[in-house]
PDB file of N, CA and C in Angstrom:
ATOM      1  N   UNK B   1       1.331 -10.310  24.394  1.00  0.00           N
ATOM      2  CA  UNK B   1       1.957  -9.053  24.777  1.00  0.00           C
ATOM      3  C   UNK B   1       1.894  -8.069  23.615  1.00  0.00           C
ATOM      4  N   UNK B   2       2.117  -6.812  23.903  1.00  0.00           N
ATOM      5  CA  UNK B   2       2.059  -5.773  22.872  1.00  0.00           C
ATOM      6  C   UNK B   2       3.127  -5.961  21.810  1.00  0.00           C
ATOM      7  N   UNK B   3       4.236  -6.601  22.162  1.00  0.00           N
ATOM      8  CA  UNK B   3       5.326  -6.774  21.219  1.00  0.00           C
ATOM      9  C   UNK B   3       4.954  -7.693  20.064  1.00  0.00           C
ATOM     10  N   UNK B   4       3.921  -8.500  20.244  1.00  0.00           N
ATOM     11  CA  UNK B   4       3.541  -9.446  19.208  1.00  0.00           C
ATOM     12  C   UNK B   4       2.487  -8.878  18.263  1.00  0.00           C
ATOM     13  N   UNK B   5       1.990  -7.689  18.540  1.00  0.00           N
ATOM     14  CA  UNK B   5       0.978  -7.078  17.675  1.00  0.00           C
ATOM     15  C   UNK B   5       1.667  -6.084  16.753  1.00  0.00           C
ATOM     16  N   UNK B   6       1.500  -6.316  15.475  1.00  0.00           N
ATOM     17  CA  UNK B   6       2.168  -5.518  14.459  1.00  0.00           C
ATOM     18  C   UNK B   6       1.534  -4.134  14.363  1.00  0.00           C
ATOM     19  N   UNK B   7       2.376  -3.103  14.276  1.00  0.00           N
ATOM     20  CA  UNK B   7       1.907  -1.741  14.026  1.00  0.00           C
ATOM     21  C   UNK B   7       1.767  -1.583  12.519  1.00  0.00           C
ATOM     22  N   UNK B   8       0.528  -1.480  12.040  1.00  0.00           N
ATOM     23  CA  UNK B   8       0.291  -1.535  10.600  1.00  0.00           C
ATOM     24  C   UNK B   8      -0.874  -0.635  10.218  1.00  0.00           C
ATOM     25  N   UNK B   9      -0.781  -0.079   9.006  1.00  0.00           N
ATOM     26  CA  UNK B   9      -1.863   0.733   8.464  1.00  0.00           C
ATOM     27  C   UNK B   9      -2.154   0.258   7.044  1.00  0.00           C
ATOM     28  N   UNK B  10      -3.437   0.079   6.726  1.00  0.00           N
ATOM     29  CA  UNK B  10      -3.849  -0.366   5.396  1.00  0.00           C
ATOM     30  C   UNK B  10      -4.762   0.712   4.812  1.00  0.00           C
ATOM     31  N   UNK B  11      -4.437   1.172   3.619  1.00  0.00           N
ATOM     32  CA  UNK B  11      -5.284   2.184   2.976  1.00  0.00           C
ATOM     33  C   UNK B  11      -5.157   2.076   1.459  1.00  0.00           C
ATOM     34  N   UNK B  12      -6.063   2.537   0.627  1.00  0.00           N
ATOM     35  CA  UNK B  12      -7.369   3.030   1.078  1.00  0.00           C
ATOM     36  C   UNK B  12      -8.244   1.868   1.532  1.00  0.00           C
ATOM     37  N   UNK B  13      -9.073   2.127   2.497  1.00  0.00           N
ATOM     38  CA  UNK B  13      -9.997   1.106   2.995  1.00  0.00           C
ATOM     39  C   UNK B  13     -11.302   1.797   3.316  1.00  0.00           C
ATOM     40  N   UNK B  14     -12.334   1.614   2.515  1.00  0.00           N
ATOM     41  CA  UNK B  14     -12.512   0.578   1.494  1.00  0.00           C
ATOM     42  C   UNK B  14     -11.629   0.775   0.260  1.00  0.00           C
ATOM     43  N   UNK B  15     -11.188  -0.353  -0.283  1.00  0.00           N
ATOM     44  CA  UNK B  15     -10.357  -0.346  -1.489  1.00  0.00           C
ATOM     45  C   UNK B  15     -11.262  -0.144  -2.694  1.00  0.00           C
ATOM     46  N   UNK B  16     -10.984   0.891  -3.472  1.00  0.00           N
ATOM     47  CA  UNK B  16     -11.813   1.141  -4.646  1.00  0.00           C
ATOM     48  C   UNK B  16     -10.997   1.062  -5.935  1.00  0.00           C
ATOM     49  N   UNK B  17      -9.728   0.717  -5.810  1.00  0.00           N
ATOM     50  CA  UNK B  17      -8.885   0.575  -6.992  1.00  0.00           C
ATOM     51  C   UNK B  17      -8.394  -0.855  -7.108  1.00  0.00           C
ATOM     52  N   UNK B  18      -7.215  -1.022  -7.673  1.00  0.00           N
ATOM     53  CA  UNK B  18      -6.673  -2.357  -7.890  1.00  0.00           C
ATOM     54  C   UNK B  18      -5.667  -2.771  -6.828  1.00  0.00           C
ATOM     55  N   UNK B  19      -5.428  -1.922  -5.837  1.00  0.00           N
ATOM     56  CA  UNK B  19      -4.458  -2.285  -4.808  1.00  0.00           C
ATOM     57  C   UNK B  19      -4.724  -1.496  -3.526  1.00  0.00           C
ATOM     58  N   UNK B  20      -4.183  -2.021  -2.427  1.00  0.00           N
ATOM     59  CA  UNK B  20      -4.135  -1.286  -1.172  1.00  0.00           C
ATOM     60  C   UNK B  20      -2.672  -1.184  -0.760  1.00  0.00           C
ATOM     61  N   UNK B  21      -2.369  -0.193   0.038  1.00  0.00           N
ATOM     62  CA  UNK B  21      -1.024   0.006   0.550  1.00  0.00           C
ATOM     63  C   UNK B  21      -0.984  -0.477   1.995  1.00  0.00           C
ATOM     64  N   UNK B  22       0.050  -1.259   2.306  1.00  0.00           N
ATOM     65  CA  UNK B  22       0.236  -1.763   3.669  1.00  0.00           C
ATOM     66  C   UNK B  22       1.530  -1.159   4.199  1.00  0.00           C
ATOM     67  N   UNK B  23       1.406  -0.295   5.201  1.00  0.00           N
ATOM     68  CA  UNK B  23       2.576   0.347   5.782  1.00  0.00           C
ATOM     69  C   UNK B  23       2.795  -0.150   7.203  1.00  0.00           C
ATOM     70  N   UNK B  24       4.058  -0.416   7.539  1.00  0.00           N
ATOM     71  CA  UNK B  24       4.408  -0.847   8.883  1.00  0.00           C
ATOM     72  C   UNK B  24       5.781  -0.305   9.234  1.00  0.00           C
ATOM     73  N   UNK B  25       5.969  -0.038  10.512  1.00  0.00           N
ATOM     74  CA  UNK B  25       7.283   0.410  10.969  1.00  0.00           C
ATOM     75  C   UNK B  25       8.247  -0.760  11.088  1.00  0.00           C
ATOM     76  N   UNK B  26       7.724  -1.990  11.045  1.00  0.00           N
ATOM     77  CA  UNK B  26       8.559  -3.186  11.147  1.00  0.00           C
ATOM     78  C   UNK B  26       9.093  -3.530   9.764  1.00  0.00           C
ATOM     79  N   UNK B  27      10.391  -3.750   9.670  1.00  0.00           N
ATOM     80  CA  UNK B  27      11.021  -4.104   8.401  1.00  0.00           C
ATOM     81  C   UNK B  27      11.000  -5.610   8.213  1.00  0.00           C
ATOM     82  N   UNK B  28      10.927  -6.032   6.963  1.00  0.00           N
ATOM     83  CA  UNK B  28      11.011  -7.459   6.671  1.00  0.00           C
ATOM     84  C   UNK B  28       9.979  -7.876   5.652  1.00  0.00           C
ATOM     85  N   UNK B  29      10.037  -9.155   5.289  1.00  0.00           N
ATOM     86  CA  UNK B  29       9.072  -9.702   4.342  1.00  0.00           C
ATOM     87  C   UNK B  29       7.688  -9.724   4.972  1.00  0.00           C
ATOM     88  N   UNK B  30       6.690  -9.390   4.173  1.00  0.00           N
ATOM     89  CA  UNK B  30       5.305  -9.430   4.637  1.00  0.00           C
ATOM     90  C   UNK B  30       4.683 -10.755   4.227  1.00  0.00           C
ATOM     91  N   UNK B  31       4.255 -11.533   5.218  1.00  0.00           N
ATOM     92  CA  UNK B  31       3.458 -12.727   4.942  1.00  0.00           C
ATOM     93  C   UNK B  31       2.009 -12.278   5.000  1.00  0.00           C
ATOM     94  N   UNK B  32       1.317 -12.369   3.857  1.00  0.00           N
ATOM     95  CA  UNK B  32      -0.040 -11.825   3.764  1.00  0.00           C
ATOM     96  C   UNK B  32      -1.020 -12.956   3.486  1.00  0.00           C
ATOM     97  N   UNK B  33      -2.048 -13.026   4.313  1.00  0.00           N
ATOM     98  CA  UNK B  33      -3.137 -13.967   4.083  1.00  0.00           C
ATOM     99  C   UNK B  33      -4.437 -13.164   4.077  1.00  0.00           C
ATOM    100  N   UNK B  34      -5.306 -13.496   3.122  1.00  0.00           N
ATOM    101  CA  UNK B  34      -6.596 -12.827   3.028  1.00  0.00           C
ATOM    102  C   UNK B  34      -7.679 -13.892   3.084  1.00  0.00           C
ATOM    103  N   UNK B  35      -8.674 -13.652   3.935  1.00  0.00           N
ATOM    104  CA  UNK B  35      -9.777 -14.595   4.129  1.00  0.00           C
ATOM    105  C   UNK B  35     -11.099 -13.892   3.886  1.00  0.00           C
ATOM    106  N   UNK B  36     -12.092 -14.658   3.409  1.00  0.00           N
ATOM    107  CA  UNK B  36     -13.453 -14.135   3.353  1.00  0.00           C
ATOM    108  C   UNK B  36     -14.013 -14.143   4.765  1.00  0.00           C
ATOM    109  N   UNK B  37     -15.173 -13.515   4.960  1.00  0.00           N
ATOM    110  CA  UNK B  37     -15.771 -13.497   6.294  1.00  0.00           C
ATOM    111  C   UNK B  37     -16.205 -14.897   6.730  1.00  0.00           C
ATOM    112  N   UNK B  38     -16.354 -15.816   5.794  1.00  0.00           N
ATOM    113  CA  UNK B  38     -16.704 -17.197   6.150  1.00  0.00           C
ATOM    114  C   UNK B  38     -15.467 -18.038   6.448  1.00  0.00           C
ATOM    115  N   UNK B  39     -14.277 -17.437   6.340  1.00  0.00           N
ATOM    116  CA  UNK B  39     -13.060 -18.136   6.702  1.00  0.00           C
ATOM    117  C   UNK B  39     -12.320 -18.795   5.555  1.00  0.00           C
ATOM    118  N   UNK B  40     -12.813 -18.629   4.322  1.00  0.00           N
ATOM    119  CA  UNK B  40     -12.134 -19.218   3.176  1.00  0.00           C
ATOM    120  C   UNK B  40     -10.909 -18.382   2.809  1.00  0.00           C
ATOM    121  N   UNK B  41      -9.755 -19.045   2.681  1.00  0.00           N
ATOM    122  CA  UNK B  41      -8.524 -18.323   2.323  1.00  0.00           C
ATOM    123  C   UNK B  41      -8.544 -18.041   0.821  1.00  0.00           C
ATOM    124  N   UNK B  42      -8.420 -16.766   0.456  1.00  0.00           N
ATOM    125  CA  UNK B  42      -8.424 -16.391  -0.958  1.00  0.00           C
ATOM    126  C   UNK B  42      -7.050 -15.947  -1.440  1.00  0.00           C
ATOM    127  N   UNK B  43      -6.118 -15.720  -0.496  1.00  0.00           N
ATOM    128  CA  UNK B  43      -4.771 -15.316  -0.888  1.00  0.00           C
ATOM    129  C   UNK B  43      -3.796 -15.701   0.214  1.00  0.00           C
ATOM    130  N   UNK B  44      -2.645 -16.218  -0.186  1.00  0.00           N
ATOM    131  CA  UNK B  44      -1.570 -16.544   0.753  1.00  0.00           C
ATOM    132  C   UNK B  44      -0.266 -16.256   0.023  1.00  0.00           C
ATOM    133  N   UNK B  45       0.382 -15.171   0.381  1.00  0.00           N
ATOM    134  CA  UNK B  45       1.554 -14.742  -0.369  1.00  0.00           C
ATOM    135  C   UNK B  45       2.589 -14.113   0.557  1.00  0.00           C
ATOM    136  N   UNK B  46       3.794 -14.018   0.075  1.00  0.00           N
ATOM    137  CA  UNK B  46       4.867 -13.323   0.788  1.00  0.00           C
ATOM    138  C   UNK B  46       5.435 -12.294  -0.173  1.00  0.00           C
ATOM    139  N   UNK B  47       5.521 -11.043   0.277  1.00  0.00           N
ATOM    140  CA  UNK B  47       6.149 -10.050  -0.590  1.00  0.00           C
ATOM    141  C   UNK B  47       6.902  -9.013   0.205  1.00  0.00           C
ATOM    142  N   UNK B  48       7.708  -8.249  -0.503  1.00  0.00           N
ATOM    143  CA  UNK B  48       8.527  -7.217   0.108  1.00  0.00           C
ATOM    144  C   UNK B  48       8.031  -5.839  -0.299  1.00  0.00           C
ATOM    145  N   UNK B  49       6.891  -5.800  -0.970  1.00  0.00           N
ATOM    146  CA  UNK B  49       6.320  -4.540  -1.445  1.00  0.00           C
ATOM    147  C   UNK B  49       5.387  -3.966  -0.386  1.00  0.00           C
ATOM    148  N   UNK B  50       5.045  -2.701  -0.540  1.00  0.00           N
ATOM    149  CA  UNK B  50       4.073  -2.074   0.353  1.00  0.00           C
ATOM    150  C   UNK B  50       2.671  -2.105  -0.230  1.00  0.00           C
ATOM    151  N   UNK B  51       2.509  -2.719  -1.405  1.00  0.00           N
ATOM    152  CA  UNK B  51       1.182  -2.758  -2.012  1.00  0.00           C
ATOM    153  C   UNK B  51       0.712  -4.200  -2.158  1.00  0.00           C
ATOM    154  N   UNK B  52      -0.609  -4.364  -2.101  1.00  0.00           N
ATOM    155  CA  UNK B  52      -1.249  -5.656  -2.282  1.00  0.00           C
ATOM    156  C   UNK B  52      -2.272  -5.518  -3.403  1.00  0.00           C
ATOM    157  N   UNK B  53      -2.157  -6.366  -4.411  1.00  0.00           N
ATOM    158  CA  UNK B  53      -3.073  -6.336  -5.552  1.00  0.00           C
ATOM    159  C   UNK B  53      -4.419  -6.908  -5.132  1.00  0.00           C
ATOM    160  N   UNK B  54      -5.463  -6.083  -5.216  1.00  0.00           N
ATOM    161  CA  UNK B  54      -6.810  -6.530  -4.850  1.00  0.00           C
ATOM    162  C   UNK B  54      -7.716  -6.625  -6.068  1.00  0.00           C
ATOM    163  N   UNK B  55      -7.144  -6.522  -7.272  1.00  0.00           N
ATOM    164  CA  UNK B  55      -7.965  -6.474  -8.486  1.00  0.00           C
ATOM    165  C   UNK B  55      -8.737  -7.767  -8.721  1.00  0.00           C
ATOM    166  N   UNK B  56      -8.261  -8.895  -8.171  1.00  0.00           N
ATOM    167  CA  UNK B  56      -8.957 -10.170  -8.402  1.00  0.00           C
ATOM    168  C   UNK B  56     -10.016 -10.453  -7.341  1.00  0.00           C
ATOM    169  N   UNK B  57     -10.136  -9.583  -6.339  1.00  0.00           N
ATOM    170  CA  UNK B  57     -11.107  -9.812  -5.267  1.00  0.00           C
ATOM    171  C   UNK B  57     -12.483  -9.317  -5.686  1.00  0.00           C
ATOM    172  N   UNK B  58     -13.508 -10.082  -5.335  1.00  0.00           N
ATOM    173  CA  UNK B  58     -14.879  -9.621  -5.524  1.00  0.00           C
ATOM    174  C   UNK B  58     -15.185  -8.560  -4.469  1.00  0.00           C
ATOM    175  N   UNK B  59     -16.200  -7.740  -4.735  1.00  0.00           N
ATOM    176  CA  UNK B  59     -16.618  -6.758  -3.735  1.00  0.00           C
ATOM    177  C   UNK B  59     -17.055  -7.496  -2.473  1.00  0.00           C
ATOM    178  N   UNK B  60     -16.696  -6.936  -1.333  1.00  0.00           N
ATOM    179  CA  UNK B  60     -17.093  -7.561  -0.077  1.00  0.00           C
ATOM    180  C   UNK B  60     -16.128  -7.221   1.042  1.00  0.00           C
ATOM    181  N   UNK B  61     -16.305  -7.935   2.149  1.00  0.00           N
ATOM    182  CA  UNK B  61     -15.487  -7.713   3.336  1.00  0.00           C
ATOM    183  C   UNK B  61     -14.549  -8.898   3.509  1.00  0.00           C
ATOM    184  N   UNK B  62     -13.292  -8.597   3.757  1.00  0.00           N
ATOM    185  CA  UNK B  62     -12.259  -9.621   3.928  1.00  0.00           C
ATOM    186  C   UNK B  62     -11.502  -9.367   5.221  1.00  0.00           C
ATOM    187  N   UNK B  63     -10.868 -10.415   5.720  1.00  0.00           N
ATOM    188  CA  UNK B  63      -9.960 -10.287   6.855  1.00  0.00           C
ATOM    189  C   UNK B  63      -8.544 -10.395   6.300  1.00  0.00           C
ATOM    190  N   UNK B  64      -7.721  -9.430   6.626  1.00  0.00           N
ATOM    191  CA  UNK B  64      -6.359  -9.351   6.120  1.00  0.00           C
ATOM    192  C   UNK B  64      -5.409  -9.615   7.280  1.00  0.00           C
ATOM    193  N   UNK B  65      -4.627 -10.700   7.171  1.00  0.00           N
ATOM    194  CA  UNK B  65      -3.639 -11.015   8.207  1.00  0.00           C
ATOM    195  C   UNK B  65      -2.250 -10.786   7.638  1.00  0.00           C
ATOM    196  N   UNK B  66      -1.512  -9.908   8.295  1.00  0.00           N
ATOM    197  CA  UNK B  66      -0.152  -9.596   7.867  1.00  0.00           C
ATOM    198  C   UNK B  66       0.799  -9.977   8.995  1.00  0.00           C
ATOM    199  N   UNK B  67       1.851 -10.730   8.642  1.00  0.00           N
ATOM    200  CA  UNK B  67       2.868 -11.118   9.616  1.00  0.00           C
ATOM    201  C   UNK B  67       4.226 -10.655   9.108  1.00  0.00           C
ATOM    202  N   UNK B  68       4.955  -9.936   9.962  1.00  0.00           N
ATOM    203  CA  UNK B  68       6.325  -9.496   9.641  1.00  0.00           C
ATOM    204  C   UNK B  68       7.194  -9.846  10.837  1.00  0.00           C
ATOM    205  N   UNK B  69       8.226 -10.633  10.599  1.00  0.00           N
ATOM    206  CA  UNK B  69       9.165 -11.017  11.661  1.00  0.00           C
ATOM    207  C   UNK B  69       8.455 -11.557  12.901  1.00  0.00           C
ATOM    208  N   UNK B  70       7.438 -12.395  12.693  1.00  0.00           N
ATOM    209  CA  UNK B  70       6.753 -13.019  13.818  1.00  0.00           C
ATOM    210  C   UNK B  70       5.689 -12.167  14.472  1.00  0.00           C
ATOM    211  N   UNK B  71       5.543 -10.902  14.058  1.00  0.00           N
ATOM    212  CA  UNK B  71       4.492 -10.034  14.594  1.00  0.00           C
ATOM    213  C   UNK B  71       3.333 -10.016  13.602  1.00  0.00           C
ATOM    214  N   UNK B  72       2.122 -10.202  14.110  1.00  0.00           N
ATOM    215  CA  UNK B  72       0.955 -10.288  13.221  1.00  0.00           C
ATOM    216  C   UNK B  72      -0.106  -9.266  13.611  1.00  0.00           C
ATOM    217  N   UNK B  73      -0.912  -8.931  12.619  1.00  0.00           N
ATOM    218  CA  UNK B  73      -2.095  -8.122  12.856  1.00  0.00           C
ATOM    219  C   UNK B  73      -3.159  -8.542  11.860  1.00  0.00           C
ATOM    220  N   UNK B  74      -4.393  -8.590  12.334  1.00  0.00           N
ATOM    221  CA  UNK B  74      -5.526  -8.898  11.463  1.00  0.00           C
ATOM    222  C   UNK B  74      -6.372  -7.644  11.375  1.00  0.00           C
ATOM    223  N   UNK B  75      -6.685  -7.226  10.158  1.00  0.00           N
ATOM    224  CA  UNK B  75      -7.539  -6.063   9.960  1.00  0.00           C
ATOM    225  C   UNK B  75      -8.658  -6.418   8.986  1.00  0.00           C
ATOM    226  N   UNK B  76      -9.713  -5.632   9.071  1.00  0.00           N
ATOM    227  CA  UNK B  76     -10.811  -5.794   8.128  1.00  0.00           C
ATOM    228  C   UNK B  76     -10.480  -5.003   6.877  1.00  0.00           C
ATOM    229  N   UNK B  77     -10.722  -5.619   5.722  1.00  0.00           N
ATOM    230  CA  UNK B  77     -10.501  -4.950   4.445  1.00  0.00           C
ATOM    231  C   UNK B  77     -11.801  -4.993   3.655  1.00  0.00           C
ATOM    232  N   UNK B  78     -12.258  -3.828   3.233  1.00  0.00           N
ATOM    233  CA  UNK B  78     -13.487  -3.734   2.436  1.00  0.00           C
ATOM    234  C   UNK B  78     -13.083  -3.453   0.998  1.00  0.00           C
ATOM    235  N   UNK B  79     -13.590  -4.278   0.069  1.00  0.00           N
ATOM    236  CA  UNK B  79     -13.307  -4.081  -1.358  1.00  0.00           C
ATOM    237  C   UNK B  79     -14.609  -3.678  -2.027  1.00  0.00           C
ATOM    238  N   UNK B  80     -14.578  -2.533  -2.733  1.00  0.00           N
ATOM    239  CA  UNK B  80     -15.787  -2.044  -3.411  1.00  0.00           C
ATOM    240  C   UNK B  80     -15.944  -2.674  -4.767  1.00  0.00           C
TER     241      UNK B  80
END
């Protein structure tokens, strides 16, 4: 159902700095998982910030899964 899909915006995308901003109208802790396109998990963290440090990521395309209060969304994240 639509209630289970998180309303979320990630920018800048492509990420060209050391972080991206994750904004959502849903309040709560963000459970963040980042995967490579081959499915390898490169990050699994929980934070209360609106920013995600991408400085350790190699250039490429990643899948970003964010879960807040049981609502999830997967977006593509490009790191330059």
